[in-house]
mmCIF file of C-alpha atoms in Angstrom:
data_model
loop_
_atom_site.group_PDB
_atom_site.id
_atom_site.type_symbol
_atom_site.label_atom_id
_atom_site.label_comp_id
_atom_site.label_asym_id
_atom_site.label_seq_id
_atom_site.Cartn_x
_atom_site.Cartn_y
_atom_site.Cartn_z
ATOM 1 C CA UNK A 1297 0.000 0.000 0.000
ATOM 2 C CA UNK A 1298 1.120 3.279 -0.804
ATOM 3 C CA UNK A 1299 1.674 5.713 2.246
ATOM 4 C CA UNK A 1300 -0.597 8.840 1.709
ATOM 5 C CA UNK A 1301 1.990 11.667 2.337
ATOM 6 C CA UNK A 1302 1.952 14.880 1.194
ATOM 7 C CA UNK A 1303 4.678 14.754 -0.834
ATOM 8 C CA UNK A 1304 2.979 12.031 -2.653
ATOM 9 C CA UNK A 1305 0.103 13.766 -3.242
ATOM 10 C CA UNK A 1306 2.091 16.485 -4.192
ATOM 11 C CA UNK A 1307 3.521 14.478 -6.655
ATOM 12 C CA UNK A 1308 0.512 12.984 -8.101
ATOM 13 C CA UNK A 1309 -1.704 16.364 -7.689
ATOM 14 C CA UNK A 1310 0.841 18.147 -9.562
ATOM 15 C CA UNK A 1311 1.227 15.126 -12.641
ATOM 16 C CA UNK A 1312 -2.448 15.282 -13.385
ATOM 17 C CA UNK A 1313 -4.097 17.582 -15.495
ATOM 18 C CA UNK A 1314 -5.965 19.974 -13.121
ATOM 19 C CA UNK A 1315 -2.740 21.811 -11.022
ATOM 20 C CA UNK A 1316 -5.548 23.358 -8.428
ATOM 21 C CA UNK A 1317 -5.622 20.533 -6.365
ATOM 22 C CA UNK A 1318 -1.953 20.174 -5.467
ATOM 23 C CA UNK A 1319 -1.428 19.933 -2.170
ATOM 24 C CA UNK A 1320 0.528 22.457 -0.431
ATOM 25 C CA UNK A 1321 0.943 26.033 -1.204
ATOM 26 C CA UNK A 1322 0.268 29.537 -0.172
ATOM 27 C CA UNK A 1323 0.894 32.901 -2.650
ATOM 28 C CA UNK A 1324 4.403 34.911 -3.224
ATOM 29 C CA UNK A 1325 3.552 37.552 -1.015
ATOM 30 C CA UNK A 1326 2.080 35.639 1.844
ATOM 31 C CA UNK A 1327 4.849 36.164 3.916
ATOM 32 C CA UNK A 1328 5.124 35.681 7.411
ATOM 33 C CA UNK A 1329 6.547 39.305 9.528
ATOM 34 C CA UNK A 1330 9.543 39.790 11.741
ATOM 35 C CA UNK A 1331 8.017 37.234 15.087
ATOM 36 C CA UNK A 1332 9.221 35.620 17.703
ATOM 37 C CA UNK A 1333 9.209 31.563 17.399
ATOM 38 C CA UNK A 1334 8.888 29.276 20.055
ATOM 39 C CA UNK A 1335 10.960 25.823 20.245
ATOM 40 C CA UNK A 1336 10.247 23.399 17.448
ATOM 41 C CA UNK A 1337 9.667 20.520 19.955
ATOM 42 C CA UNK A 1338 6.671 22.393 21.489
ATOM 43 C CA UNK A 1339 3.257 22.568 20.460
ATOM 44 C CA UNK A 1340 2.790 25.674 18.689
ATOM 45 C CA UNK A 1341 5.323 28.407 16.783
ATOM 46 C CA UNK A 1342 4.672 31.273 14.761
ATOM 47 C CA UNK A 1343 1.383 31.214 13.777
ATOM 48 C CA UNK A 1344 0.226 28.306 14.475
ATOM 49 C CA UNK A 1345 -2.253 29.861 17.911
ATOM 50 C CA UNK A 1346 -3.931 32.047 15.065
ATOM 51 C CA UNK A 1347 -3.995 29.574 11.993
ATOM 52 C CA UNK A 1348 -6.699 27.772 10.232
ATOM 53 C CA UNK A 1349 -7.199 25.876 7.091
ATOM 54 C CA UNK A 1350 -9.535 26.618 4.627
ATOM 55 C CA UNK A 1351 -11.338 24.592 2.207
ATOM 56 C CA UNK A 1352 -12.704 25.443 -1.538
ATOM 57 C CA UNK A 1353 -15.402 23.125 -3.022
ATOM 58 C CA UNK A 1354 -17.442 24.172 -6.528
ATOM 59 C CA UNK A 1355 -19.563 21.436 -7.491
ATOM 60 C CA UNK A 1356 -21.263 19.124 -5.783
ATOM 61 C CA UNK A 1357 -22.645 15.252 -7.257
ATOM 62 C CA UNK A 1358 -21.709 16.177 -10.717
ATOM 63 C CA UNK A 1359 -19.584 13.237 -11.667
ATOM 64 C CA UNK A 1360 -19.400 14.657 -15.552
ATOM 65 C CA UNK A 1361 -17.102 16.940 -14.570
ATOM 66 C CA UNK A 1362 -14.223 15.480 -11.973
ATOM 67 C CA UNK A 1363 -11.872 17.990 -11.793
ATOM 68 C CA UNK A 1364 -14.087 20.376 -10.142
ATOM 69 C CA UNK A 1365 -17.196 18.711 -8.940
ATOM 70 C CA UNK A 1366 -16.750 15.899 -5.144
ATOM 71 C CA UNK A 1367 -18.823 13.078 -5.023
ATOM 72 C CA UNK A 1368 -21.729 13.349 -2.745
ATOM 73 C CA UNK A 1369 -20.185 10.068 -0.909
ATOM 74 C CA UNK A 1370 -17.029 11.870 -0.300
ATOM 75 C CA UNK A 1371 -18.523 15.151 0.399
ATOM 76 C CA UNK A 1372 -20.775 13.280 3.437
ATOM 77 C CA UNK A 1373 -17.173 11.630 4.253
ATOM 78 C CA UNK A 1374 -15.894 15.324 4.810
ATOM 79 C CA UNK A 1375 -18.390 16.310 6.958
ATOM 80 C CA UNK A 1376 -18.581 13.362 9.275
ATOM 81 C CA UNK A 1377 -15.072 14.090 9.984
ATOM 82 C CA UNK A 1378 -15.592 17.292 10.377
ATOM 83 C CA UNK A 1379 -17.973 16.905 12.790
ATOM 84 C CA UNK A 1380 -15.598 14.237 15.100
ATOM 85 C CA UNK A 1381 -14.598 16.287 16.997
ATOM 86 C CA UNK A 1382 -11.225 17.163 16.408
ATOM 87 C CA UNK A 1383 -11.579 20.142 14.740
ATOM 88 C CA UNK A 1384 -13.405 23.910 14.840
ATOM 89 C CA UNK A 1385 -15.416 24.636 12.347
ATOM 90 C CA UNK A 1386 -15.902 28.914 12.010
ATOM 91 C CA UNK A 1387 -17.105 31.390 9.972
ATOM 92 C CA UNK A 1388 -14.450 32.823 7.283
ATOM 93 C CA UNK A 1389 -15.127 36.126 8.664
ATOM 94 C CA UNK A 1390 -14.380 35.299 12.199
ATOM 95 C CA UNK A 1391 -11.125 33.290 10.906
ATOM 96 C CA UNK A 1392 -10.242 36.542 8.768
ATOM 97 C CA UNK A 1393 -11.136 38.685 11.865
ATOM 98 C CA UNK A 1394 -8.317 36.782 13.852
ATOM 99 C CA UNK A 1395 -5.804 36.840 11.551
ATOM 100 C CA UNK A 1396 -6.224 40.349 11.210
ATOM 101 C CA UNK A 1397 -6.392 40.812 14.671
ATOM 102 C CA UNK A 1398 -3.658 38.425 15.507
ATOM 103 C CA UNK A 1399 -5.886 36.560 17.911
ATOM 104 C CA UNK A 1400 -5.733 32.806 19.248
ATOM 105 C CA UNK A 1401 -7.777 30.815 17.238
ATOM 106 C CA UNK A 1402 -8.279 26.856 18.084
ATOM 107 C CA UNK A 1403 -6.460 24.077 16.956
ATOM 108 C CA UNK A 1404 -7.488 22.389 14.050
ATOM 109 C CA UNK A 1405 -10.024 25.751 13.084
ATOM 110 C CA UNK A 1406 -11.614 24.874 9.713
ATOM 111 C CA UNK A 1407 -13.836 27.428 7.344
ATOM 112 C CA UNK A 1408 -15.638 26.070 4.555
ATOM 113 C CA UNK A 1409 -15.636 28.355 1.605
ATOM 114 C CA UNK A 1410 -17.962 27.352 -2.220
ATOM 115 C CA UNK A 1411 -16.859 29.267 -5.401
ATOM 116 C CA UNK A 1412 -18.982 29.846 -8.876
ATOM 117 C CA UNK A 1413 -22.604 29.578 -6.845
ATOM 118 C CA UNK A 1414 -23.489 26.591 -9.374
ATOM 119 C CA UNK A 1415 -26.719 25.070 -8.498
ATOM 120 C CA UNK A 1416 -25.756 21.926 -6.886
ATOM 121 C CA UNK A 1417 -24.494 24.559 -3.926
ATOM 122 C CA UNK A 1418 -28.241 24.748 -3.352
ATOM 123 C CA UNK A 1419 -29.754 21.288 -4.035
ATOM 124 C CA UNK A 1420 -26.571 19.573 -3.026
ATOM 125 C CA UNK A 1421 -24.342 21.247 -0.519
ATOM 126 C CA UNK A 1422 -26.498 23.604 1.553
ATOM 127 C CA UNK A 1423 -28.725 21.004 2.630
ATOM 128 C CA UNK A 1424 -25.908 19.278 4.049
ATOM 129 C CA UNK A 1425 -24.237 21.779 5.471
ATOM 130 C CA UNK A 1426 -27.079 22.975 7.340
ATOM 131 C CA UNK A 1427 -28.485 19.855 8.284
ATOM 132 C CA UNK A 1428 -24.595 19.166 9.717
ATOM 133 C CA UNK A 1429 -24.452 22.953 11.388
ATOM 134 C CA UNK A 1430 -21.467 24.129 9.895
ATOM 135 C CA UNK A 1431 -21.082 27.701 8.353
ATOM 136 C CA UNK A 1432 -19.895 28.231 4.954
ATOM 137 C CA UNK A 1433 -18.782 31.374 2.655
ATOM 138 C CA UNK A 1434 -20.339 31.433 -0.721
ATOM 139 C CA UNK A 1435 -18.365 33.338 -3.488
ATOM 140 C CA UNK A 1436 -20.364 34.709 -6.119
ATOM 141 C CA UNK A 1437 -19.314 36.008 -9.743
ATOM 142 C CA UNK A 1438 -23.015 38.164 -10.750
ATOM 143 C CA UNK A 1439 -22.721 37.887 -14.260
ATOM 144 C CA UNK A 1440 -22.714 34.126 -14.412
ATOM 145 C CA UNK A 1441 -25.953 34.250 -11.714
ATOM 146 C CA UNK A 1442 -27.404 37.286 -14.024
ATOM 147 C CA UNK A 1443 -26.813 35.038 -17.531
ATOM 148 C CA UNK A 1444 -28.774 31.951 -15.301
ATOM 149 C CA UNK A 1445 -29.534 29.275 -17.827
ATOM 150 C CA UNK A 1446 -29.957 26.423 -15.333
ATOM 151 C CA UNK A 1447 -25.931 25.593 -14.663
ATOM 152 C CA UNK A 1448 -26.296 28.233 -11.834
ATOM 153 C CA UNK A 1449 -28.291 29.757 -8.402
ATOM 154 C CA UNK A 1450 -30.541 32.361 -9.410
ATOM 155 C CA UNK A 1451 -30.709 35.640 -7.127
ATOM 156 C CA UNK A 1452 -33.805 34.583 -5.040
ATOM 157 C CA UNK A 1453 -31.821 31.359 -3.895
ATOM 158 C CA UNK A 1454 -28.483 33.206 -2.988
ATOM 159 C CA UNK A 1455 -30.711 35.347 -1.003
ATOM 160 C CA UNK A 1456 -32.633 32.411 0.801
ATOM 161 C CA UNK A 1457 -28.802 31.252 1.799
ATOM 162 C CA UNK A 1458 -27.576 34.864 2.701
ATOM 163 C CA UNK A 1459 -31.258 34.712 4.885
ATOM 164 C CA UNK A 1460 -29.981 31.203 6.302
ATOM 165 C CA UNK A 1461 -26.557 32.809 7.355
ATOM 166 C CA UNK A 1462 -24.692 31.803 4.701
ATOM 167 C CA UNK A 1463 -21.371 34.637 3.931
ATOM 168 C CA UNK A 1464 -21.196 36.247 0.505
ATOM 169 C CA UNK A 1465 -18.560 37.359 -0.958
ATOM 170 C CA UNK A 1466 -17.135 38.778 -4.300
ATOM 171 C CA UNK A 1467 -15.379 36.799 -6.908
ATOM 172 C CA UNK A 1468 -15.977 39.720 -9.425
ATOM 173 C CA UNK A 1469 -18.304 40.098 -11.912
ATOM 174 C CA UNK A 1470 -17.041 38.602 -15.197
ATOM 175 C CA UNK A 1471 -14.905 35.727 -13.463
ATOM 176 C CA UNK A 1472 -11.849 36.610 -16.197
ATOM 177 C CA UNK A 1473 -8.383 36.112 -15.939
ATOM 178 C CA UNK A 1474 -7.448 39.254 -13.855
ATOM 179 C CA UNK A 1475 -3.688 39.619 -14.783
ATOM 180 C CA UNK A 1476 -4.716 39.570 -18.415
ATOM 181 C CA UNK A 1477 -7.075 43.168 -17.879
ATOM 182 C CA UNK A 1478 -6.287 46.230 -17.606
ATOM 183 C CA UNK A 1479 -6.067 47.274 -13.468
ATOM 184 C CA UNK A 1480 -8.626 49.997 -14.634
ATOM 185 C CA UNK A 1481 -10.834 46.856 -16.028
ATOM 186 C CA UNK A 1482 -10.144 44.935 -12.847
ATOM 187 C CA UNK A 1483 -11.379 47.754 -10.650
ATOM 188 C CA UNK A 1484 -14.747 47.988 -12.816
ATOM 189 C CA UNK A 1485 -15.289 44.240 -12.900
ATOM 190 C CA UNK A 1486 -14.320 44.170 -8.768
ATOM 191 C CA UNK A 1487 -16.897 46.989 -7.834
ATOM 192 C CA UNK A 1488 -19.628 46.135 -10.246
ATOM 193 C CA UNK A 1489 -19.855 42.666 -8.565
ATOM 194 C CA UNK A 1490 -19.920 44.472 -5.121
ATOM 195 C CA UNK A 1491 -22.381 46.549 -6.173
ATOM 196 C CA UNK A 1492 -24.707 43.977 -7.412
ATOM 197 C CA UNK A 1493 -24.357 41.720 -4.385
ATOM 198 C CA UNK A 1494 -25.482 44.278 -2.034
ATOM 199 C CA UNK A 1495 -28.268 45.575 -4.058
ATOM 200 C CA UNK A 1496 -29.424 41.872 -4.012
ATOM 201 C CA UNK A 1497 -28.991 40.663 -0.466
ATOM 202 C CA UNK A 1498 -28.525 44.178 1.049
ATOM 203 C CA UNK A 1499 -24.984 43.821 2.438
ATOM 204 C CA UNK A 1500 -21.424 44.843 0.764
ATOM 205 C CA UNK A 1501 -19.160 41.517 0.822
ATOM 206 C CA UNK A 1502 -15.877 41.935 2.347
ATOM 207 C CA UNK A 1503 -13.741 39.046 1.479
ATOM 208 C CA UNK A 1504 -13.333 38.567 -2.198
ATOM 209 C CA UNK A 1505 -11.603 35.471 -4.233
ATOM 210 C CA UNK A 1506 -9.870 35.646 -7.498
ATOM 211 C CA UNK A 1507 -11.178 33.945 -10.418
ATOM 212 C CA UNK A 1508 -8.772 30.832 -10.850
ATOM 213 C CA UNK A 1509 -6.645 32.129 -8.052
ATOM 214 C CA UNK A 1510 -4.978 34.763 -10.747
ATOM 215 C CA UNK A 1511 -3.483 38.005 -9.853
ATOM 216 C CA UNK A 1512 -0.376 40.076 -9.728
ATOM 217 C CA UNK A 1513 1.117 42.149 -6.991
ATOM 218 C CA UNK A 1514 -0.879 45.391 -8.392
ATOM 219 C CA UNK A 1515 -3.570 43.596 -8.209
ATOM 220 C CA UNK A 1516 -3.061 42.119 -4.907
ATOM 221 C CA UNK A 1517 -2.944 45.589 -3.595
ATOM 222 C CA UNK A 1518 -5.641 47.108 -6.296
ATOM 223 C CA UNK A 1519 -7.984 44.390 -3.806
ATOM 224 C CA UNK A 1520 -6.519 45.364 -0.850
ATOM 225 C CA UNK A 1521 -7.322 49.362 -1.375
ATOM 226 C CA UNK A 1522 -10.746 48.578 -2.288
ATOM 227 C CA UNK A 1523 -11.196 47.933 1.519
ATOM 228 C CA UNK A 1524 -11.277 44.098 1.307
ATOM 229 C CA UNK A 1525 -10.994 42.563 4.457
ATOM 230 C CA UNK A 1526 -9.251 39.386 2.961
ATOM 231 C CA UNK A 1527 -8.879 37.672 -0.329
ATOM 232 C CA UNK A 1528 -8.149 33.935 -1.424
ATOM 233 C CA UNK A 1529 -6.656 32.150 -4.506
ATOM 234 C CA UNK A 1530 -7.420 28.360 -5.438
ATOM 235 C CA UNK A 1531 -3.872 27.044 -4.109
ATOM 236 C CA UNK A 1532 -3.466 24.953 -1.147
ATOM 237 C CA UNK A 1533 -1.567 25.851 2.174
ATOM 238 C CA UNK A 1534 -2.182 26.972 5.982
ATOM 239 C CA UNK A 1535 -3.870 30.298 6.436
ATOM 240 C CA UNK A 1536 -1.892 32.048 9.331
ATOM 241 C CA UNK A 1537 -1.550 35.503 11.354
ATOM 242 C CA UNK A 1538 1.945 36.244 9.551
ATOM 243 C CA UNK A 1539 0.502 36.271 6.063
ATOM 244 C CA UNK A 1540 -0.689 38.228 3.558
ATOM 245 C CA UNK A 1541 -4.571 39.007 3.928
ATOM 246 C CA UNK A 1542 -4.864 39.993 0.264
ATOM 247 C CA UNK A 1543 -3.481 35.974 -0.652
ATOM 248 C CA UNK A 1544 -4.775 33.622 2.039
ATOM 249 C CA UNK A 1545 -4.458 29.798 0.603
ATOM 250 C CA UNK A 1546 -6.790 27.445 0.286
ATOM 251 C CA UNK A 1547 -7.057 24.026 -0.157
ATOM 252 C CA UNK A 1548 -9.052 22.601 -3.251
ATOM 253 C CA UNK A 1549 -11.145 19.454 -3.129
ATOM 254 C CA UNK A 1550 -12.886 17.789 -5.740
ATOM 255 C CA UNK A 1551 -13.412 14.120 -7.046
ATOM 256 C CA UNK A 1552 -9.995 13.402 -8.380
ATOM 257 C CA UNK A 1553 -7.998 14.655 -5.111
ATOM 258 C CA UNK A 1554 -11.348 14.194 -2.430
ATOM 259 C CA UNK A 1555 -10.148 10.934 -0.788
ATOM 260 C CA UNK A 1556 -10.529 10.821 2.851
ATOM 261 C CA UNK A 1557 -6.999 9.856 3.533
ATOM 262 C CA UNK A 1558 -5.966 13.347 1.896
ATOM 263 C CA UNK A 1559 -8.880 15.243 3.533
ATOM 264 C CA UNK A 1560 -7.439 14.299 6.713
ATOM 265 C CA UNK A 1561 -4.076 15.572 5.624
ATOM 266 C CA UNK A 1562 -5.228 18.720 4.775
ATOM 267 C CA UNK A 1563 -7.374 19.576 7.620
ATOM 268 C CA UNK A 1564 -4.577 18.583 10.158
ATOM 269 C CA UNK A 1565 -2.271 20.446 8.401
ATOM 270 C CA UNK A 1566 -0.160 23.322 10.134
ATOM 271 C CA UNK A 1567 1.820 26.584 8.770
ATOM 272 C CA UNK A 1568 5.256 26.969 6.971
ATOM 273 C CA UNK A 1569 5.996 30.324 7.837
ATOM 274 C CA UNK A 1570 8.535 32.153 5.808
ATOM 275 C CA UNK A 1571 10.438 35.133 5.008
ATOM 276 C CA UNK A 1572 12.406 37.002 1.953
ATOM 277 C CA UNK A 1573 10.423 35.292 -0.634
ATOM 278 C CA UNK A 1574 11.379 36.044 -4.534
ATOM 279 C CA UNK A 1575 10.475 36.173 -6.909
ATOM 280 C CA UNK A 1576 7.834 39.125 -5.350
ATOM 281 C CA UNK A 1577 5.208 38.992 -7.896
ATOM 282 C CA UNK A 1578 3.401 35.994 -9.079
ATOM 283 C CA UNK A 1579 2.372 36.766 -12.717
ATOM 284 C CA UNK A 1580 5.996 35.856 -14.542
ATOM 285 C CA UNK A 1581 6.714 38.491 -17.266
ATOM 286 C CA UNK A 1582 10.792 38.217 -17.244
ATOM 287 C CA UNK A 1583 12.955 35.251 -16.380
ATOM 288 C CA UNK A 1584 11.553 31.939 -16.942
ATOM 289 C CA UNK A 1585 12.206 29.326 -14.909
ATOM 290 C CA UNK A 1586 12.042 31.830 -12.048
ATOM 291 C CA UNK A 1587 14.864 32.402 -9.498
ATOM 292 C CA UNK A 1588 12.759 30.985 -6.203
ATOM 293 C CA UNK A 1589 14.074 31.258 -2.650
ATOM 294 C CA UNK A 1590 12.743 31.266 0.874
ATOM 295 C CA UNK A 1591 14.066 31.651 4.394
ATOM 296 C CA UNK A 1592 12.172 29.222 6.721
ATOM 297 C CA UNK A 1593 11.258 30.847 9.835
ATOM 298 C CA UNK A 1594 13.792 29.536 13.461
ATOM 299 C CA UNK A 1595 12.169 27.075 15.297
ATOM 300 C CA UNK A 1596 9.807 25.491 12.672
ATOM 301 C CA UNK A 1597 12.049 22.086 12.181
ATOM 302 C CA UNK A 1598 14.522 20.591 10.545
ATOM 303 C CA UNK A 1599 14.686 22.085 6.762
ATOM 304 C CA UNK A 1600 16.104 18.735 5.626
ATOM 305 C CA UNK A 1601 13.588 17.223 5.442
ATOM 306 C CA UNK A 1602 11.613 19.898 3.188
ATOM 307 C CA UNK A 1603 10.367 18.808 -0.323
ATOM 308 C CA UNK A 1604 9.231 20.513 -3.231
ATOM 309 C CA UNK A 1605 7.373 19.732 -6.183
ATOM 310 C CA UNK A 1606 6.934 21.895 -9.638
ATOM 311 C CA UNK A 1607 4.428 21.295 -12.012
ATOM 312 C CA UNK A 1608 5.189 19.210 -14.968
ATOM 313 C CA UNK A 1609 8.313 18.692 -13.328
ATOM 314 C CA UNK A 1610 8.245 16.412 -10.223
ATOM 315 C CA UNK A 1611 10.455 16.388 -7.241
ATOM 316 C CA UNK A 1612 12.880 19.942 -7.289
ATOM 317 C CA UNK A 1613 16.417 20.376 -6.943
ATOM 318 C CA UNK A 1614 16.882 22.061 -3.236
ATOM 319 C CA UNK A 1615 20.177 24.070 -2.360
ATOM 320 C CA UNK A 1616 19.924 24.209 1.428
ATOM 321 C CA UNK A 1617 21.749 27.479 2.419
ATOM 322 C CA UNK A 1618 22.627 29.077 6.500
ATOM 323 C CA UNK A 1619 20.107 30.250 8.365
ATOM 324 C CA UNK A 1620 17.345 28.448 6.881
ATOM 325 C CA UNK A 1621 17.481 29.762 3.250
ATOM 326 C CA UNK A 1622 16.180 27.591 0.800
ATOM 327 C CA UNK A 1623 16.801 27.978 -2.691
ATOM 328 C CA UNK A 1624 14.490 26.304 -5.807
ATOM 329 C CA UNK A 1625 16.473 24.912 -8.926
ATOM 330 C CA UNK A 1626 13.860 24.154 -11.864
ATOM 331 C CA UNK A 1627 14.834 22.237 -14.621
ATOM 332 C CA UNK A 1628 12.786 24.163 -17.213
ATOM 333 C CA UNK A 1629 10.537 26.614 -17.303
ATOM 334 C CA UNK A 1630 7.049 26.555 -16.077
ATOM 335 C CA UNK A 1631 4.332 26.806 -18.542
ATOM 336 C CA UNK A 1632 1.956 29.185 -19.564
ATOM 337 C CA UNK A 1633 -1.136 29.725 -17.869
ATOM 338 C CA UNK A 1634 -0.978 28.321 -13.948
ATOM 339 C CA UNK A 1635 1.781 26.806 -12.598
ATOM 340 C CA UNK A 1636 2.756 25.791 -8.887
ATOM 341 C CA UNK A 1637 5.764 24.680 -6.289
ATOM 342 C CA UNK A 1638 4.203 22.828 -3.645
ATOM 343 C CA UNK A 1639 6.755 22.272 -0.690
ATOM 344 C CA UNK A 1640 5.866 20.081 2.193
ATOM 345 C CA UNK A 1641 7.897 19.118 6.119
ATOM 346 C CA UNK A 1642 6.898 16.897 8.974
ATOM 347 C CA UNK A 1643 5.715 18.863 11.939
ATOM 348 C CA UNK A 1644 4.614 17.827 15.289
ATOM 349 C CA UNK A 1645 2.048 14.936 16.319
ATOM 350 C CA UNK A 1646 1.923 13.360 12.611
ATOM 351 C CA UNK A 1647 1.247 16.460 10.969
ATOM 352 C CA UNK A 1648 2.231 18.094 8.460
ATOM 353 C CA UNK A 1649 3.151 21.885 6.952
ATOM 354 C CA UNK A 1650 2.419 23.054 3.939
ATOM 355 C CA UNK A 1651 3.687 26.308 1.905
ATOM 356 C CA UNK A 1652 3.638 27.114 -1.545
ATOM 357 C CA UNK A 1653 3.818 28.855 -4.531
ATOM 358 C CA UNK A 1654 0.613 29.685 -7.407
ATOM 359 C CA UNK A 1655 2.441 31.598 -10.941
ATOM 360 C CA UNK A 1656 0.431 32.767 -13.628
ATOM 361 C CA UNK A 1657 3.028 32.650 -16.478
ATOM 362 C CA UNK A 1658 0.991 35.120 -19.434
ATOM 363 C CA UNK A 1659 0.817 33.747 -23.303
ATOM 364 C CA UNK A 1660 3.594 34.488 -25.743
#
């Protein structure tokens, strides 16, 4: 039997054809600040009293589509873990508010976050979820929900959730590849969608995802000015205090990668906090393979046994430097479109941390 470690699912997330569900990232400016780290041996270090994991779902029972829908079987499997006991289920907001706030949250805190609003949310997921008590963000892109056609929630049942307490937030209006607009474009596409939402359910979101996890550094901040609380791309990783608000992780499940061996990976998984992070922008419009280098944070473990995966490419060449610097030797260049590192380390009790890296490499 195969043992189910992330750095095999790394390695078999990041062979197959849809790169969002690899297993282990966070964004190139979620970086963790200047903090003080407690002993690796003990039970928590930085970030880890004010970290949680969050989960992305889209579709739900739609076993045409594998790469973005989770069986209904597996999907029940998630939540009847969830609800063991081991773990703390909260609202995004209050997760975001904690982060922000640099506030304790529990071990093992989970949010459950649903992008695209596709109507198997409704007649699939909600019941569920509500049935199972568990809060869940909803991210909405309004042109898709104004367009309808079947595929999709109409207005009247995003408000029934919003009624039943579900969050709603923005994941613009047009759901394009941001780094491919104009930032003028962006803004437009970003407030029209705000816009909409509250003049449908009455309230102005304040967390916002990006449309396939895309942006750039301009962007990033483009989000952040707009008075976002928080925003989230499709990669995988540990949500933490020392990050980034403007590009939390999260982890995507669907049928191909929704196994409950890996679901309990994922939700037990802890923070890789690091520092002096390059490149500082994740859309790649110069050198290609990118010069990529970390410093892992004191007191987080032993760096040797840190491994990386690239997409397309497998297992990385590391060059282990002083004082925790790690530096990422690819053996090509990634390839257009979306591209990851995924880099994975034991950590305390059987768990694991995760940290990682989403590019958006443009066309030629």
């Amino acid at each position: 039997m195969v043992r189910m470690t992330p750095a095999f699912l790394a390695r078999t997330s990041l062979c197959g054809a849809v790169l969002a569900v690899s297993v282990a990232a966070a964004t190139p400016h979620a970086v963790a600040q200047n903090a003080p780290a407690q002993n690796a041996t003990g039970s928590q270090t930085v970030g880890e009293n004010s970290s949680a994991v969050v989960l992305m779902y889209h579709r739900f029972g739609e076993e045409d589509l594998p790469s973005t829908s989770i069986r209904i079987d597996q999907f029940e499997a998630h939540l009847a873990e969830l609800k063991s006991g081991s773990y703390q289920v909260l609202p995004l907001s209050r997760i975001v508010a904690a982060l922000r706030d640099r506030k304790p949250l529990p071990d093992r805190a989970v949010a459950i976050t649903i992008d695209d609003a596709y109507r198997s949310v409704y007649l699939e997921a909600w019941p569920r979820l509500r049935a199972a008590g568990l809060p869940f963000t909803l991210f909405v892109s309004t042109d898709v929900v104004q367009r309808s056609g079947g595929d999709y929630m109409s207005w009247d049942e995003i408000r029934e959730m919003a009624r039943g307490g579900v969050e709603i937030g923005n994941q613009t209006a047009s759901h394009d590849h941001l780094p491919t607009l104009p930032l003028d474009r962006v803004r437009d596409d970003i407030r029209a969608a705000n816009t909409r939402i509250e003049a449908e359910i009455g309230q102005k979101p304040t967390l916002l995802a990006y449309p396939y996890g895309e942006y750039s550094a301009a962007i990033r901040d483009l989000v952040a000015g707009e008075g976002f609380l928080a925003a989230f791309g499709q990669h995988s990783g540990v949500a933490h205090s020392q990050m980034d608000r403007h590009q939390l992780p999260r982890f995507p499940l669907n049928e191909n990668y929704g196994g409950l061996d890996r679901f309990r990976l994922v939700a037990n998984a802890l923070p890789l906090p690091v520092t002096e992070l390059t490149p500082n922008d994740p859309v790649l419009t110069g050198r290609n393979p990118p010069a990529i280098g970390f410093t892992v944070m004191p007191g987080i473990g032993d760096t040797a046994q840190l491994d990386c995966f690239a997409s397309r490419q497998g297992r990385t060449i590391i060059e282990r430097l002083p004082a925790g610097r790690i530096e990422i030797r690819l053996s090509e260049p990634l390839p257009a479109g979306r591209a990851r590192l995924n880099c994975t380390m034991p950590g305390p009790e059987s768990r694991w941390r995760w940290f990682g890296l989403q590019f958006y490499v443009p066309e030629n």
